[in-house]
CSV table of C-alpha atoms in Angstrom, one decimal:
chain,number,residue,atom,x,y,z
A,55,UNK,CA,-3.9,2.9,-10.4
A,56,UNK,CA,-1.4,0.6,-9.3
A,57,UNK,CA,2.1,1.5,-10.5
A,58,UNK,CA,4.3,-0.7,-8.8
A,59,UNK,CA,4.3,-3.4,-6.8
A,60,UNK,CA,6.1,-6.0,-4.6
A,61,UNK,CA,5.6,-8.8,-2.7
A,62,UNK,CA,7.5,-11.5,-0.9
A,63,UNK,CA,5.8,-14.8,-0.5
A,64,UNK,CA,7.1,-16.1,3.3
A,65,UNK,CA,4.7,-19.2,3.8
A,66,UNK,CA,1.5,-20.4,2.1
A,67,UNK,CA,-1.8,-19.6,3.6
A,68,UNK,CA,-4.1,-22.3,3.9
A,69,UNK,CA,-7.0,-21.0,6.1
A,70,UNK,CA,-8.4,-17.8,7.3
A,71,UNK,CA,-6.3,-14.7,6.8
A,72,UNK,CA,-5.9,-11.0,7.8
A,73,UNK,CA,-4.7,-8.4,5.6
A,74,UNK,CA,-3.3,-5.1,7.2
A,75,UNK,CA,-2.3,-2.0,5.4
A,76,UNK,CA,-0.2,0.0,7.4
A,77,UNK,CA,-1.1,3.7,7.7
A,78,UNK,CA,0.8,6.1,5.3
A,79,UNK,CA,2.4,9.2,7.5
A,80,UNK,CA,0.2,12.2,7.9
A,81,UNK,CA,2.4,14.4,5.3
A,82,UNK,CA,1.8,11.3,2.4
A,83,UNK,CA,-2.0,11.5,2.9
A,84,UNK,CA,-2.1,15.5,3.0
A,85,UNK,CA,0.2,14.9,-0.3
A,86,UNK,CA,-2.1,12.7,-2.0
A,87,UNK,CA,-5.5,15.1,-0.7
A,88,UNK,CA,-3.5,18.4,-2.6
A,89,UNK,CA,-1.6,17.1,-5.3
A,90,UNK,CA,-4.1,16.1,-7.9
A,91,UNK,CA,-5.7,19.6,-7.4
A,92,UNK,CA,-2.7,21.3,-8.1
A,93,UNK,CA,-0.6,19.0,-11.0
A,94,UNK,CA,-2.8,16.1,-11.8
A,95,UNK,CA,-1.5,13.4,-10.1
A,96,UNK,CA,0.0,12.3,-7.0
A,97,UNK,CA,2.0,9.4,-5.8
A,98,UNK,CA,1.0,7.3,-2.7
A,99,UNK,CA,2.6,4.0,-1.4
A,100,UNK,CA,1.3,1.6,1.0
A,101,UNK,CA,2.7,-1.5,3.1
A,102,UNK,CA,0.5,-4.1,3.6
A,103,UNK,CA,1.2,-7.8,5.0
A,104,UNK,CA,-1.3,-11.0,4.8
A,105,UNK,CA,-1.5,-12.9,8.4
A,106,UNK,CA,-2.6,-16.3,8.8
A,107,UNK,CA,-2.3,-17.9,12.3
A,108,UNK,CA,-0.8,-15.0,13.9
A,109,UNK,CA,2.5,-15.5,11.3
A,110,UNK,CA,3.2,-13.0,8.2
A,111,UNK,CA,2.5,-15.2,4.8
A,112,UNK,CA,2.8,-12.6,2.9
A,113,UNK,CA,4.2,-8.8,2.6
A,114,UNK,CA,3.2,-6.1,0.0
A,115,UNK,CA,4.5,-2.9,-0.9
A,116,UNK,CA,2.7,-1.6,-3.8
A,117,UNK,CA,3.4,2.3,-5.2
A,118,UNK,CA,-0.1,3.8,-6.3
A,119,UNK,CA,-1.0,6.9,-8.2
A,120,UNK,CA,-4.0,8.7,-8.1
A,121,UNK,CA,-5.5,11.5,-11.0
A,122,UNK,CA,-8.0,13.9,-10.8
């Protein structure tokens, strides 16, 4: 579930976008694969920006948590 999130608004998008996630560092995945096993939950939290035309419209950081 999504338990935070952010996100600045730089220009409108008016045609075709993109939307990349950036990848999260090799110790945040291997946190998020274990933690739920061991206490339930774990905590994850992901960069993303929304391209149109080669130009960022928009960028997201959003904190996510994830239960068993």
């Amino acid at each position: 579930m999504v338990k935070e999130s952010r996100a600045a608004y730089r220009r409108p998008v008016l045609g075709d976008l993109r939307a990349i996630c950036e990848r999260p560092a090799q110790a945040a995945i291997a946190r998020v694969q274990g933690s739920p096993r061991r206490y339930g939950k774990a905590k994850l939290k992901l960069k993303a920006s929304v391209i149109e035309d080669g130009a960022v419209a928009v960028d997201v950081t959003a904190a996510f948590v994830v239960t068993r």
